[in-house]
Amino acid sequence: MMNVALAGNPNTGKTSLFNILTGSYEYVGNWTGVTVEKKIGVLKNKAGHLIDLPGIYSLNPLSRDEGVATHFLLSEEFSLILNIIDASQIERNLYLTLQLLEYGKPMLIGLNMMDVARSRGIVIDDTKLSQLLMGSRIVPIVARTGKGCEVLAADFASVEQRTAQPLDIDYGPVLEEAVQSLTAKIEGKQLPPARWLSLQFFEGNMLVRELLEQHISREELADLFSETEKKITAQTPAKSLQHYIRGVRTDYIHSILDQCVTKVKDVQYTFSDRLDQIVTNKFLGVPIFLLFMFLTFKLTFDWVGSPLSDMLDSFINGTLTDMLQVALLAVHASPFIQAVILKGIVAGVGGVLVFVPQIFILFFLISFIEDSGYMARVAMVMDKLMELIGLNGKAFIPMIIGFGCNVPGVMAARTIEQPNERLLTVILTPLMSCSARLSVYSLFVGTFFRHNQAVIVLSLYVMGIVVALGLAKIFSSTLFKQSGSMFVVELPPYRVPQWRTLGRSTWEKGKGFVRKAGTFIFGGSVVIWFLSYAGPSGFNVPMDKSFLAMIGGLFAPILAPLGFGNWQSGAALLTGFLAKEVVVSTMNIIYAAPDMAALQGIMSHYFSPLTAYSFMVFLLLYVPCLATVAVIKKETGSSKWTWFSIGYALVIAYIIALVVFEGGKLLGFH
Ligand code: GDP
Ligand code: MG
């Protein structure tokens, strides 16, 4: 079996190619930092495995996800490297390519984004380029459509057979001498190629240094490093060894490009540039983003989502329930079984499923915004804002992913290099309003804000962001003192999203919701129904005397100042910790209404528009769901920070809901 390592810069089409070559459906997004873990797939012809590594600009890792790739090269078995180069950004991409060539494994280069390069008038002489890159086989491809990918795959076997010569760049006498003395010490050991290791070491690669420290004493290495650095900085204009090595490689790249790249026409990207000037404008950027979000919610609720939801509701609560009733009677099901199924499962699961249209429409639109390239612009706009308050600009990406589900959002924080900033992002990402919460909003806005659904939901999303930013400011100036970070958001080209990609990424985001409905919410509904059916005095008790009412009642007094001090809200919020959709299930079960219209009628006895809003605010902020808590624990590796993220959320939710309720009353809302 051969193992093919897929390596390249971020956002160059690695995952697109991976999906084509392995027939998988991994997340493709038009921005950096989408793939944070390596993904392994089986090649379609079953000849071996393909490993999709997170994107990196250099083998010298800056952040955890970048470390994944270097770690892979250092410690895993693989037979060839498939390096993806974005032809339209070839200069920057070659930096990694040189380091991979120095490694000396057989290498195949996929020259991707040929369509983009061509439209920009960039012509690459790939035969010449191949000669300059140690004869590596180069195949021009368009990963997005699959063009050329078959040719590429067909070459794996023959490239694997080749014995590759490592690329040997002359780094000048001082460094070469140092490299030689280091390679002499490690030659013959069971290690990756010695020259490559030495160069990486002098470049400051921590993973390589750690590896070498297992064989050579720490002091010896440190001395060698500092002596060499001293000489280099004295003899050359470079400020550090890393700087020097980078300079040599960059010159090398220029000499390659001079020989094989020509620009046939001077393309002016005026349209894209002008668009960027507007959407990333200091003053207009945020309002334009808000407008986009507003339209998104308008579509999600008013224009498309709610009518679809109503249809689904009449199907579930009408046709489906009737059929089930007939079927249950036909099999002479006991009244207990009938109640479990109709009042527990259909109410609980059906109540949540009714909102599937909204959720998928929202995900579809978010995928569209992502894949078009606009989201990266938003990240750039937010970057300026975020740095002001002590968050890394990259923190916005986990947050956007968190809109889908907080779990992958928290994981996406791995792209952030600075440990403190990463921790802060992990802790704040759960404040992003996820799709599970959307189902609760859908229920409430449909009941209490029929004519302003989009605005109300938008306000909650914005509130999540604002609270996160506010807390970031507070936490970063108290808990996490930190050094400044550097981050350049990269602007990918605008692209017209493809249906296939959109469909996939919508499904990727939404499938968790559907799956949860079938498992967690299903089980939860049965339990909740049972708790509402049984009480201290036996079974089939009036709902107010049930265990559920007792448990919920414990919280009612605490919630009273927020405007919703009834046991029903207490019970719903408690179960909502399992998964926030469960709030909807619980309410459907408790209020036992035959359909959505009836449910809305009953709910208006318990909530007013003001208390409904206060409830939604509380639900947005109060605590990350169980799955998110688990991933926070995993990512931070610390119980302290896990408890902290639950604790601060409860406190802040209580305070803000209180302010909303009391403030609202003062302003005359009710
Ligand atoms: P990764 O970050 O390297 O894994 O890149 P992805 O596979 O996630 O792709 C990044 C973006 O580039 C997505 O929007 C893809 O649809 C797009 N893309 C990938 N390959 C091509 C290509 O050959 N041409 C064009 N125009 N776009 C591409
Ligand atoms: Mg990827």
XYZ file of C-alpha atoms and ligand atoms in Angstrom:
699
model
C 0.000 0.000 0.000
C 1.284 3.449 -0.722
C 0.670 6.432 1.474
C 0.390 9.706 -0.351
C 0.807 12.838 1.773
C -1.132 15.764 0.389
C 0.614 18.980 1.367
C 0.319 22.588 0.309
C -0.536 26.125 1.341
C -3.948 26.839 2.847
C -6.802 27.409 0.450
C -5.086 25.927 -2.572
C -7.604 23.182 -3.256
C -6.124 20.287 -1.293
C -9.401 19.158 0.142
C -11.145 19.568 -3.215
C -8.561 17.264 -4.741
C -8.769 14.876 -1.812
C -12.513 14.592 -2.299
C -12.093 13.852 -5.988
C -9.353 11.279 -5.554
C -11.001 9.463 -2.674
C -14.668 10.122 -3.335
C -15.115 11.713 0.095
C -17.039 14.743 1.168
C -14.751 16.732 3.361
C -15.404 20.367 4.098
C -14.164 22.696 1.359
C -14.200 26.393 2.163
C -12.844 29.404 0.395
C -10.683 30.558 3.284
C -7.735 29.393 5.264
C -7.931 27.226 8.323
C -10.729 24.901 7.272
C -8.814 21.659 7.654
C -7.250 21.473 11.099
C -6.707 17.743 11.427
C -5.255 15.388 8.935
C -7.861 13.332 7.123
C -7.117 9.927 5.672
C -8.957 8.583 2.666
C -8.642 5.541 0.445
C -7.739 6.240 -3.175
C -10.495 5.347 -5.592
C -8.397 2.657 -7.303
C -7.676 1.199 -3.840
C -3.953 1.459 -4.493
C -3.282 3.301 -1.276
C -4.169 6.023 1.168
C -4.270 9.746 0.662
C -3.646 11.957 3.670
C -5.065 15.466 3.541
C -2.879 17.641 5.751
C -3.834 21.065 7.057
C -2.563 23.888 4.896
C 0.833 25.348 5.756
C 3.070 28.044 4.347
C 6.223 26.525 5.729
C 7.295 23.375 7.520
C 8.305 25.491 10.454
C 5.056 25.319 12.391
C 3.516 28.350 14.015
C 0.280 26.895 15.263
C -1.106 23.548 16.299
C -2.760 22.764 13.000
C 0.452 23.615 11.171
C 2.304 21.311 13.489
C 0.142 18.445 12.261
C 1.809 18.531 8.853
C 5.378 18.777 10.115
C 4.759 16.143 12.715
C 3.482 13.884 9.987
C 6.653 14.269 7.931
C 8.806 13.670 10.963
C 7.191 10.598 12.313
C 4.985 8.786 9.849
C 5.554 6.429 7.004
C 4.616 7.664 3.583
C 5.767 6.859 0.107
C 5.305 10.074 -1.794
C 4.379 13.676 -1.366
C 1.650 15.193 -3.446
C 2.297 18.897 -3.288
C -0.489 21.186 -4.403
C 0.564 24.541 -5.752
C -1.842 27.348 -6.453
C -0.628 28.376 -9.902
C -2.032 31.857 -9.470
C 0.116 32.378 -6.361
C 3.061 30.321 -7.416
C 5.704 32.512 -5.861
C 4.439 32.140 -2.329
C 3.550 28.488 -2.786
C 7.024 27.495 -3.903
C 8.410 28.319 -0.488
C 6.873 25.193 0.940
C 7.706 23.243 -2.191
C 11.416 23.953 -1.739
C 11.337 22.654 1.805
C 9.525 19.539 0.698
C 12.055 18.992 -2.075
C 14.876 19.333 0.405
C 13.255 16.472 2.261
C 13.964 14.308 -0.746
C 10.949 12.025 -0.947
C 9.479 11.255 -4.358
C 7.241 14.166 -5.144
C 4.417 14.839 -7.495
C 3.238 18.384 -8.005
C -0.359 19.251 -8.779
C -0.333 22.692 -10.326
C -3.826 23.703 -9.312
C -6.090 26.659 -10.080
C -4.924 26.672 -13.657
C -8.202 28.349 -14.570
C -7.477 31.262 -12.251
C -3.874 31.554 -13.426
C -4.984 31.576 -17.028
C -7.567 34.263 -16.452
C -4.886 36.397 -14.882
C -2.635 35.913 -17.843
C -0.050 33.846 -15.993
C 1.673 31.306 -18.213
C 3.824 28.644 -16.628
C 6.253 26.518 -18.586
C 5.731 23.325 -16.642
C 8.436 21.312 -18.418
C 11.011 23.904 -17.481
C 9.606 24.185 -13.963
C 9.860 20.441 -13.561
C 13.540 20.538 -14.547
C 14.210 23.264 -12.022
C 12.423 21.321 -9.291
C 14.555 18.207 -9.406
C 12.610 16.681 -12.252
C 9.476 16.318 -10.134
C 6.497 15.388 -12.220
C 4.160 18.370 -12.587
C 0.535 18.030 -13.623
C -1.625 21.096 -14.279
C -5.093 20.595 -12.777
C -8.334 22.313 -11.833
C -9.312 20.550 -8.611
C -12.624 22.264 -8.446
C -13.908 20.629 -11.612
C -11.660 17.582 -11.569
C -9.798 18.517 -14.734
C -6.429 16.780 -14.902
C -6.954 14.923 -11.655
C -7.145 11.529 -13.323
C -3.806 12.158 -15.012
C -2.391 13.072 -11.658
C -3.688 9.946 -9.954
C -2.392 7.752 -12.748
C 1.132 8.950 -11.994
C 1.258 7.933 -8.352
C 2.665 4.499 -8.980
C 5.440 5.580 -11.335
C 6.487 8.508 -9.149
C 6.658 6.235 -6.133
C 9.185 4.053 -7.938
C 11.568 6.927 -8.557
C 14.456 7.495 -6.254
C 14.368 11.174 -5.584
C 17.408 13.361 -5.140
C 16.911 15.987 -2.476
C 17.106 19.567 -3.637
C 20.435 21.080 -2.666
C 20.358 24.848 -2.370
C 23.612 26.579 -1.534
C 23.054 28.502 1.693
C 26.459 30.174 1.716
C 29.688 29.103 3.472
C 28.763 29.913 7.063
C 25.493 28.063 7.161
C 26.759 25.237 4.988
C 29.574 24.627 7.420
C 27.208 24.598 10.365
C 24.855 22.270 8.528
C 27.726 19.946 7.825
C 28.828 19.748 11.411
C 25.271 19.018 12.496
C 24.602 16.420 9.806
C 27.837 14.662 10.783
C 26.352 14.166 14.247
C 23.064 12.712 13.114
C 24.047 10.793 10.013
C 23.266 7.111 10.259
C 20.615 7.491 12.947
C 17.051 6.382 12.319
C 15.906 9.866 11.465
C 14.490 11.847 8.551
C 17.123 13.112 6.066
C 19.970 14.769 7.958
C 20.488 17.817 5.780
C 16.800 18.590 5.824
C 16.656 18.226 9.599
C 19.666 20.496 10.008
C 18.225 23.204 7.817
C 14.904 23.022 9.613
C 16.722 23.200 12.899
C 18.579 26.343 11.903
C 15.377 27.819 10.658
C 14.026 27.496 14.179
C 11.661 24.556 13.740
C 10.724 23.591 17.302
C 9.478 20.116 16.426
C 12.773 19.331 14.739
C 14.708 20.747 17.646
C 12.778 18.534 20.059
C 13.504 15.546 17.889
C 17.213 16.336 17.737
C 17.374 16.834 21.468
C 16.697 13.140 21.831
C 20.034 12.466 20.188
C 22.240 15.444 20.887
C 22.491 17.364 24.123
C 20.403 20.446 24.460
C 23.401 22.668 25.259
C 25.341 21.514 22.265
C 22.423 22.314 20.000
C 21.817 25.666 21.596
C 25.486 26.601 21.229
C 25.621 25.562 17.617
C 22.529 27.570 16.903
C 23.605 30.745 18.612
C 27.128 30.663 17.210
C 25.847 30.245 13.696
C 23.254 32.926 14.176
C 25.886 35.305 15.505
C 28.097 34.786 12.477
C 25.233 35.161 10.036
C 23.916 38.338 11.578
C 27.413 39.793 11.664
C 28.267 38.967 8.076
C 24.958 39.534 6.346
C 22.172 42.070 6.604
C 19.830 39.357 7.931
C 18.379 39.917 11.390
C 18.209 36.250 12.321
C 18.977 32.827 10.962
C 15.379 32.310 10.066
C 15.356 35.576 8.201
C 18.548 34.619 6.406
C 17.333 31.207 5.294
C 14.101 32.712 4.116
C 16.068 35.221 2.079
C 18.155 32.550 0.346
C 15.089 30.541 -0.529
C 13.227 33.562 -1.797
C 16.104 34.452 -4.108
C 16.120 30.888 -5.322
C 12.418 31.070 -6.070
C 12.874 34.274 -8.020
C 15.527 32.684 -10.161
C 13.160 29.791 -10.892
C 10.273 32.065 -11.739
C 12.407 34.170 -14.054
C 13.015 31.104 -16.132
C 9.569 29.634 -16.400
C 6.774 32.070 -15.635
C 5.591 34.783 -17.949
C 2.736 37.175 -17.638
C 1.211 37.494 -21.068
C -1.153 40.267 -20.284
C -1.388 42.768 -17.543
C -4.705 41.978 -16.065
C -6.315 44.565 -13.924
C -8.586 43.092 -11.365
C -10.416 46.322 -11.050
C -13.783 44.794 -10.346
C -12.654 42.582 -7.506
C -10.413 45.321 -6.154
C -13.125 47.887 -6.228
C -15.529 45.510 -4.567
C -12.973 44.864 -1.851
C -12.481 48.528 -1.261
C -16.159 48.842 -0.526
C -16.814 45.718 1.491
C -13.685 46.026 3.609
C -14.049 49.748 4.086
C -13.408 50.933 7.625
C -16.857 52.425 8.023
C -18.925 50.448 5.557
C -17.548 46.990 6.276
C -19.589 46.197 9.360
C -22.887 47.688 8.126
C -22.564 45.772 4.866
C -21.996 42.568 6.777
C -25.033 43.252 8.947
C -27.089 43.926 5.862
C -25.983 40.600 4.435
C -26.935 38.833 7.635
C -30.261 40.625 7.689
C -31.073 39.482 4.163
C -29.954 36.012 5.130
C -32.433 35.899 7.996
C -35.105 37.513 5.890
C -34.767 34.640 3.447
C -34.433 32.092 6.204
C -37.590 33.157 7.982
C -39.930 35.439 6.180
C -39.424 34.599 2.563
C -38.755 30.920 2.358
C -38.271 29.182 5.698
C -41.485 29.826 7.602
C -43.861 28.860 4.791
C -41.926 25.608 4.350
C -41.980 25.025 8.075
C -45.725 25.516 8.178
C -46.118 22.900 5.486
C -43.903 20.488 7.356
C -45.862 21.152 10.529
C -49.159 20.347 8.914
C -47.625 17.175 7.560
C -46.140 16.003 10.863
C -48.996 17.042 13.087
C -51.658 16.190 10.519
C -51.088 13.414 8.042
C -48.278 11.659 9.896
C -49.960 11.778 13.295
C -53.231 10.540 11.830
C -51.501 7.655 10.139
C -49.666 6.766 13.316
C -52.892 6.875 15.280
C -54.577 4.520 12.862
C -51.592 2.212 12.924
C -51.412 2.196 16.720
C -55.098 1.364 16.968
C -54.712 -1.368 14.394
C -51.991 -3.083 16.413
C -53.982 -2.543 19.635
C -51.201 -0.574 21.252
C -51.782 0.135 24.937
C -52.686 3.700 25.902
C -49.237 3.992 27.469
C -47.448 3.120 24.233
C -49.733 5.439 22.315
C -48.887 8.255 24.669
C -45.127 7.624 24.494
C -45.220 7.723 20.744
C -47.651 10.527 20.112
C -47.130 12.793 23.093
C -43.475 12.026 23.629
C -41.698 11.185 20.414
C -43.880 12.858 17.814
C -44.206 15.976 19.928
C -40.540 16.086 20.915
C -38.815 15.049 17.717
C -41.445 16.418 15.356
C -41.382 19.741 17.184
C -37.719 20.073 16.352
C -37.852 18.667 12.836
C -40.407 21.273 11.869
C -37.547 23.775 11.814
C -35.317 21.828 9.473
C -36.183 24.123 6.527
C -34.994 27.245 8.332
C -31.813 25.578 9.418
C -30.912 24.249 6.007
C -31.713 27.518 4.311
C -29.522 29.369 6.752
C -26.674 26.920 6.202
C -27.074 27.124 2.491
C -26.764 30.889 2.611
C -23.805 30.791 4.975
C -22.092 28.288 2.681
C -22.759 30.621 -0.203
C -21.223 33.547 1.636
C -18.218 31.426 2.567
C -17.533 29.920 -0.782
C -17.984 33.138 -2.702
C -15.023 34.539 -0.811
C -17.024 37.222 0.973
C -16.620 35.616 4.391
C -12.873 36.100 4.196
C -13.526 39.816 3.680
C -15.721 39.811 6.732
C -12.905 38.165 8.658
C -10.630 40.949 7.505
C -13.052 43.625 8.617
C -13.479 41.910 11.947
C -9.752 41.409 12.282
C -9.199 45.109 12.846
C -11.982 45.168 15.414
C -10.750 42.033 17.104
C -7.202 43.163 17.475
C -8.407 46.283 19.211
C -9.923 44.130 21.907
C -7.185 41.598 22.289
C -8.460 38.746 20.168
C -6.610 37.331 17.233
C -8.147 38.155 13.878
C -8.252 34.464 13.167
C -10.700 34.093 16.031
C -13.467 35.202 13.759
C -13.308 32.025 11.713
C -13.997 29.685 14.645
C -16.818 32.012 15.515
C -18.357 31.864 12.063
C -18.047 28.090 12.066
C -19.669 28.225 15.493
C -22.794 29.630 13.874
C -23.311 26.170 12.442
C -22.418 24.241 15.542
C -20.169 25.327 18.391
C -18.322 22.008 18.447
C -16.362 22.385 15.177
C -16.099 26.095 15.954
C -14.201 25.387 19.144
C -11.976 22.940 17.281
C -11.217 25.475 14.578
C -9.492 27.637 17.186
C -6.466 25.423 16.627
C -5.373 27.671 13.803
C -4.464 30.325 16.350
C -0.807 30.241 17.244
C -0.773 32.127 20.505
C -1.888 29.808 23.356
C -3.649 32.549 25.284
C -5.529 33.778 22.269
C -6.465 30.251 21.399
C -7.808 29.607 24.878
C -9.757 32.828 24.816
C -11.264 31.893 21.466
C -12.203 28.418 22.689
C -13.955 29.919 25.673
C -15.838 32.578 23.735
C -16.859 30.645 20.635
C -19.814 28.977 22.441
C -21.451 32.388 22.605
C -22.032 32.181 18.871
C -25.603 31.380 18.142
C -25.644 27.866 16.749
C -28.283 26.155 14.659
C -29.712 24.349 17.659
C -30.584 27.685 19.189
C -32.074 28.726 15.890
C -34.805 26.128 16.328
C -35.764 27.706 19.645
C -35.782 31.193 18.155
C -37.895 29.909 15.298
C -40.503 28.711 17.747
C -40.536 31.978 19.688
C -40.317 34.489 16.879
C -43.036 32.611 15.031
C -45.225 33.039 18.077
C -44.382 36.495 19.369
C -42.709 38.389 16.557
C -44.515 37.217 13.458
C -43.779 40.409 11.560
C -40.220 41.039 12.671
C -38.718 37.593 12.686
C -35.551 38.465 10.780
C -34.731 41.534 12.882
C -35.250 39.746 16.167
C -33.109 36.777 15.184
C -30.442 39.056 13.752
C -30.364 40.932 17.048
C -29.661 37.691 18.906
C -26.832 36.704 16.579
C -25.342 40.152 16.895
C -25.762 40.006 20.655
C -23.739 36.786 20.738
C -20.936 38.458 18.806
C -21.032 41.653 20.824
C -20.999 39.831 24.156
C -18.099 37.689 22.954
C -16.144 40.761 21.886
C -16.928 42.599 25.100
C -15.828 39.670 27.222
C -12.731 39.253 25.088
C -11.784 42.780 25.987
C -12.397 42.172 29.672
C -10.707 38.785 29.811
C -7.721 39.784 27.738
C -6.954 42.727 29.938
C -7.363 40.714 33.140
C -6.967 36.973 32.784
C -4.899 36.636 29.676
C -2.168 39.168 29.409
C -0.534 38.619 26.103
C 1.929 39.720 23.547
C 0.675 41.266 20.359
C -0.103 38.895 17.555
C 0.466 39.219 13.898
C -2.058 38.031 11.464
C -2.689 38.826 7.897
C -6.029 37.712 6.658
C -5.687 36.453 3.222
C -8.213 37.499 0.659
C -9.091 34.638 -1.629
C -10.443 35.538 -5.041
C -14.189 35.911 -5.376
C -15.658 32.770 -6.824
C -19.067 31.855 -8.047
C -19.928 28.980 -5.718
C -20.657 25.659 -7.288
C -23.930 23.920 -6.620
C -22.172 20.727 -5.717
C -19.948 22.379 -3.148
C -22.821 24.342 -1.697
C -24.986 21.268 -1.448
C -22.253 19.370 0.293
C -21.282 22.001 2.735
C -24.904 22.724 3.598
C -25.377 19.065 4.307
C -22.112 18.907 6.262
C -23.317 21.645 8.536
C -26.901 20.449 8.776
C -26.494 16.711 9.073
C -25.588 16.935 12.726
C -28.927 18.552 13.381
C -30.845 15.791 11.653
C -28.742 13.094 13.236
C -29.280 14.536 16.683
C -33.015 14.521 16.064
C -32.835 10.782 15.466
C -30.728 9.962 18.513
C -30.358 12.441 21.309
C -33.595 14.259 20.881
C -35.459 11.037 20.332
C -34.135 9.562 23.566
C -34.473 12.839 25.410
C -38.097 13.176 24.351
C -38.981 9.777 25.728
C -37.345 10.553 29.064
C -38.865 14.001 29.288
C -42.283 12.701 28.399
C -41.960 10.045 31.059
C -40.957 12.596 33.674
C -44.021 14.601 32.749
C -46.229 11.511 32.972
C -44.983 10.183 36.293
C -45.039 11.951 39.614
C -44.635 11.174 43.296
C -48.260 10.036 43.403
C -47.962 7.584 40.534
C -48.453 7.525 36.790
C -50.580 9.597 34.497
C -50.607 12.465 36.969
C -51.657 15.959 35.983
C -48.640 17.655 34.400
C -48.327 20.151 37.265
C -47.821 17.300 39.719
C -45.215 15.460 37.666
C -41.552 14.974 38.432
C -40.742 17.324 35.592
C -42.794 20.065 37.221
C -41.025 19.451 40.518
C -37.580 19.633 39.001
C -38.410 22.629 36.843
C -40.050 24.259 39.852
C -36.732 24.313 41.683
C -35.432 26.784 39.137
C -38.574 28.844 38.763
C -37.857 31.253 41.642
C -34.342 31.859 40.357
C -35.679 32.625 36.896
C -38.538 34.793 38.117
C -36.577 38.076 38.027
C -35.906 37.417 34.332
C -39.610 37.295 33.547
C -40.151 33.602 32.990
C -40.376 32.166 36.479
C -42.503 29.112 35.711
C -41.549 25.471 36.076
C -41.959 24.937 32.350
C -39.117 27.326 31.533
C -36.988 25.848 34.288
C -37.502 22.337 32.938
C -36.904 23.388 29.340
C -33.662 25.193 30.131
C -32.413 22.338 32.252
C -32.971 19.800 29.490
C -31.546 22.293 27.018
C -28.118 21.683 28.477
C -28.143 18.285 26.740
C -28.697 19.962 23.402
C -30.398 23.243 22.873
C -33.014 21.879 20.501
C -34.312 19.856 23.403
C -35.834 23.083 24.726
C -38.198 22.923 21.772
C -38.956 19.255 22.405
C -39.629 19.881 26.063
C -41.985 22.736 25.317
C -43.844 20.653 22.762
C -44.245 17.863 25.279
C -45.164 20.073 28.214
C -47.643 22.234 26.396
C -49.030 19.150 24.581
C -50.528 21.021 21.671
C -51.966 19.306 18.609
C -50.064 21.541 16.186
C -47.859 24.590 15.965
C -50.695 27.091 15.885
C -52.176 25.624 19.052
C -48.763 25.526 20.699
C -48.272 29.189 19.936
C -51.658 29.904 21.475
C -50.718 28.108 24.695
C -47.295 29.704 24.851
C -48.747 33.172 24.780
C -50.259 32.407 28.193
C -46.821 31.828 29.633
C -44.763 34.400 27.795
C -45.194 37.954 26.585
C -43.080 39.324 23.748
C -40.752 40.852 26.317
C -40.320 37.711 28.412
C -39.999 35.667 25.226
C -37.118 37.889 24.174
C -35.552 37.697 27.596
C -35.887 33.893 27.422
C -34.157 33.779 24.045
C -31.350 35.983 25.312
C -30.883 33.682 28.281
C -30.952 30.630 26.064
C -28.378 32.160 23.728
C -25.872 32.785 26.474
C -26.587 30.556 29.417
C -24.319 27.583 29.007
C -22.613 25.655 26.215
C -24.384 22.376 25.439
C -23.005 19.070 26.633
C -21.144 18.256 23.408
C -19.523 21.694 23.400
C -18.463 21.336 27.007
C -16.842 18.025 26.139
C -14.897 19.533 23.254
C -13.823 22.506 25.372
C -12.439 20.047 27.876
C -10.617 18.223 25.116
C -9.196 21.324 23.469
C -8.098 23.100 26.639
C -7.144 19.937 28.475
C -8.194 21.714 31.643
C -11.141 21.218 33.976
C -10.605 24.661 35.372
C -11.184 26.376 32.045
C -14.074 24.075 31.247
C -15.845 25.021 34.452
C -14.951 28.607 33.850
C -16.654 28.580 30.466
C -19.827 27.219 32.032
C -19.685 29.569 34.996
C -19.076 32.842 33.229
C -21.783 31.992 30.705
C -24.395 31.447 33.414
C -23.495 34.691 35.125
C -23.450 36.772 31.979
C -26.685 35.233 30.707
C -28.434 36.042 33.947
C -27.205 39.608 34.038
C -28.044 40.376 30.428
C -31.468 38.727 30.516
C -32.209 40.703 33.668
C -31.158 43.932 32.019
C -33.254 43.111 28.967
C -36.326 42.345 31.048
C -36.075 45.270 33.465
C -34.901 47.650 30.752
C -37.690 46.513 28.476
C -40.261 47.182 31.166
C -38.872 50.657 31.737
C -39.132 51.341 28.038
C -42.754 50.302 28.140
C -42.534 46.897 26.481
C -44.404 44.032 27.954
P -7.675 23.646 0.962
O -7.763 24.712 1.996
O -6.327 23.606 0.322
O -8.109 22.299 1.455
O -8.635 24.106 -0.225
P -10.133 23.719 -0.531
O -10.173 22.417 -1.265
O -10.944 23.853 0.700
O -10.509 24.825 -1.621
C -10.443 26.203 -1.386
C -11.297 26.952 -2.371
O -10.720 26.913 -3.679
C -12.707 26.403 -2.547
O -13.585 27.503 -2.690
C -12.602 25.584 -3.825
O -13.870 25.482 -4.457
C -11.639 26.426 -4.638
N -10.871 25.678 -5.631
C -10.185 24.514 -5.449
N -9.560 24.163 -6.598
C -9.831 25.109 -7.525
C -9.464 25.316 -8.906
O -8.734 24.547 -9.505
N -9.962 26.443 -9.511
C -10.752 27.326 -8.860
N -11.199 28.400 -9.519
N -11.112 27.175 -7.577
C -10.664 26.080 -6.903
Mg -8.623 21.762 3.393
